Coordinates of C-alpha atoms in Angstrom, one line a residue:
X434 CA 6.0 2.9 -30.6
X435 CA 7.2 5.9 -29.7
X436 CA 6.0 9.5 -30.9
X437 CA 8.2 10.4 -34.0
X438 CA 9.0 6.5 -34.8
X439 CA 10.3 6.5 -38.7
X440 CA 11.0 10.4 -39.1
X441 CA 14.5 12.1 -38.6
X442 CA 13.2 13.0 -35.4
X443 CA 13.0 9.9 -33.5
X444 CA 15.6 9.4 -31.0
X445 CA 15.9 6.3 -29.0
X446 CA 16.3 6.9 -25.0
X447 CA 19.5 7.3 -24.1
X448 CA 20.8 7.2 -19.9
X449 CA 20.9 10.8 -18.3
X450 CA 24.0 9.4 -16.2
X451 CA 26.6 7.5 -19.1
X452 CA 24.5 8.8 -22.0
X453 CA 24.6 5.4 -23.6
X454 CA 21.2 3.6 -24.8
X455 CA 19.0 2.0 -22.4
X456 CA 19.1 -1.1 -23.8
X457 CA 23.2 -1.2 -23.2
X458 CA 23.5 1.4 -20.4
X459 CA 24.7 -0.9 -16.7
X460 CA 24.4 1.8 -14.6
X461 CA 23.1 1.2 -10.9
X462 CA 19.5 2.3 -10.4
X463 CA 19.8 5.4 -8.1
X464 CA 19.2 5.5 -4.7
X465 CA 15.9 6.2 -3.1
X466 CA 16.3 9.6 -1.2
X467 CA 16.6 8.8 2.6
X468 CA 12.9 9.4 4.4
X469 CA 13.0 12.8 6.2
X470 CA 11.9 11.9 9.6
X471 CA 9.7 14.5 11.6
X472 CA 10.7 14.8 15.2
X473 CA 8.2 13.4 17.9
X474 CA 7.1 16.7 18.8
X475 CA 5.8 17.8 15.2
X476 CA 3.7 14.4 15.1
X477 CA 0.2 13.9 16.8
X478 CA -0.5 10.5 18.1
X479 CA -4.4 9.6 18.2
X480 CA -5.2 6.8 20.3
X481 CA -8.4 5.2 20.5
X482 CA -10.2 2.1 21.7
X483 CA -11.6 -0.4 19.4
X484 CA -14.2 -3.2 19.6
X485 CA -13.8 -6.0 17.8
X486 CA -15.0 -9.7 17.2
X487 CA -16.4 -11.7 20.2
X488 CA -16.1 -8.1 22.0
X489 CA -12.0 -7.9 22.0
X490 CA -11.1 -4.9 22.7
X491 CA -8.0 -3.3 20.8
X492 CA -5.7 -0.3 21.5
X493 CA -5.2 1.6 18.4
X494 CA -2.9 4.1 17.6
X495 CA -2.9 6.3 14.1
X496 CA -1.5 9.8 12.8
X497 CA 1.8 9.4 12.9
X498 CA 4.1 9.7 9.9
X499 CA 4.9 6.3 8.4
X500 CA 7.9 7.5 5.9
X501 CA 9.9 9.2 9.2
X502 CA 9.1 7.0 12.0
X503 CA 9.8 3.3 12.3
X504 CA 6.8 2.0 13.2
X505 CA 7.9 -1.3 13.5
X506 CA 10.4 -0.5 16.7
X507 CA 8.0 1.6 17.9
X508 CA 5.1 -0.8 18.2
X509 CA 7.7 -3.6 19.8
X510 CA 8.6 -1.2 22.5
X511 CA 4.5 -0.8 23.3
X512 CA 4.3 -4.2 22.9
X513 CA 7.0 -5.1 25.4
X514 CA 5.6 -2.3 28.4
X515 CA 2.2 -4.0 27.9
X516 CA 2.5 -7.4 27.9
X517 CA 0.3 -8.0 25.3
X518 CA 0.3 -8.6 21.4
X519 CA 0.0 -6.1 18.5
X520 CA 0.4 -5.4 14.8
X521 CA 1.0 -2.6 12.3
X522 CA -1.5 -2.7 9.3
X523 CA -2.3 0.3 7.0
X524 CA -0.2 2.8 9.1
X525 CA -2.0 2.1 12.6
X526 CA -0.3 0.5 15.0
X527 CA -2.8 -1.8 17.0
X528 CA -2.2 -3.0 20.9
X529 CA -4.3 -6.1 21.9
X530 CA -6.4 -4.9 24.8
X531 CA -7.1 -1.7 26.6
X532 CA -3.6 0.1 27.4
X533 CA -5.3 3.7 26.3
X534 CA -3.4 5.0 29.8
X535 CA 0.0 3.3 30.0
X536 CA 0.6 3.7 26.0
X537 CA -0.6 7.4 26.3
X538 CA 2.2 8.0 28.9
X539 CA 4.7 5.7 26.9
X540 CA 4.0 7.9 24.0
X541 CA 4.9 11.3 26.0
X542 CA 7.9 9.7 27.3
X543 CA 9.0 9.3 23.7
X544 CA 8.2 13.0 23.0
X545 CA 4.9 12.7 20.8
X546 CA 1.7 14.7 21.4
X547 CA -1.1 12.5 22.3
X548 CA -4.7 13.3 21.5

């Protein structure tokens, strides 16, 4: 129910775009705004070694923006120099094994501040 519902004020919704009703306006949904990516140089990359079950130790990687980079691409080209497995979960990108060295100089290569 909507706040004036049965008064001369209540106005059904009507599209911003074709000013039609919502319930017969077909316009396309609008497109999301394109992410604005920060450069590698603005972002600082945080690396740090983990210890997890049965003592594996894991490379991970966190602070870096997830809406400009691709973290995705990013993590496969780590991947690839280490020879070794590796996921992206909540924003952290996560090298199997101990690669603290060779992923801090991979990350400088790219341009990003290491810490």
């Amino acid at each position: 129910m909507r706040l004036f519902a049965g008064t001369p004020f209540d106005q059904p919704p009507v599209c911003d775009r074709c000013n039609q009703l919502e319930t017969v306006c077909d316009c396309p949904a609008p497109p999301a705004p394109p992410a604005i990516a920060l450069p590698p140089e603005k972002q600082l990359a945080r690396l740090r070694i983990e210890k997890r079950k049965k003592g594996k130790r894991v490379t991970s990687i966190s602070g870096l923006d997830p809406a400009g980079n691709h973290l995705t691409e990013l993590l496969s080209k780590l991947k690839n120099a280490c020879g070794a497995g590796g996921t992206v979960q909540d924003d952290v990108i996560e090298i199997q094994g101990e690669h603290e060295d060779r992923i801090r100089l991979l990350l400088k290569e790219f341009g990003y501040r290491v810490k």
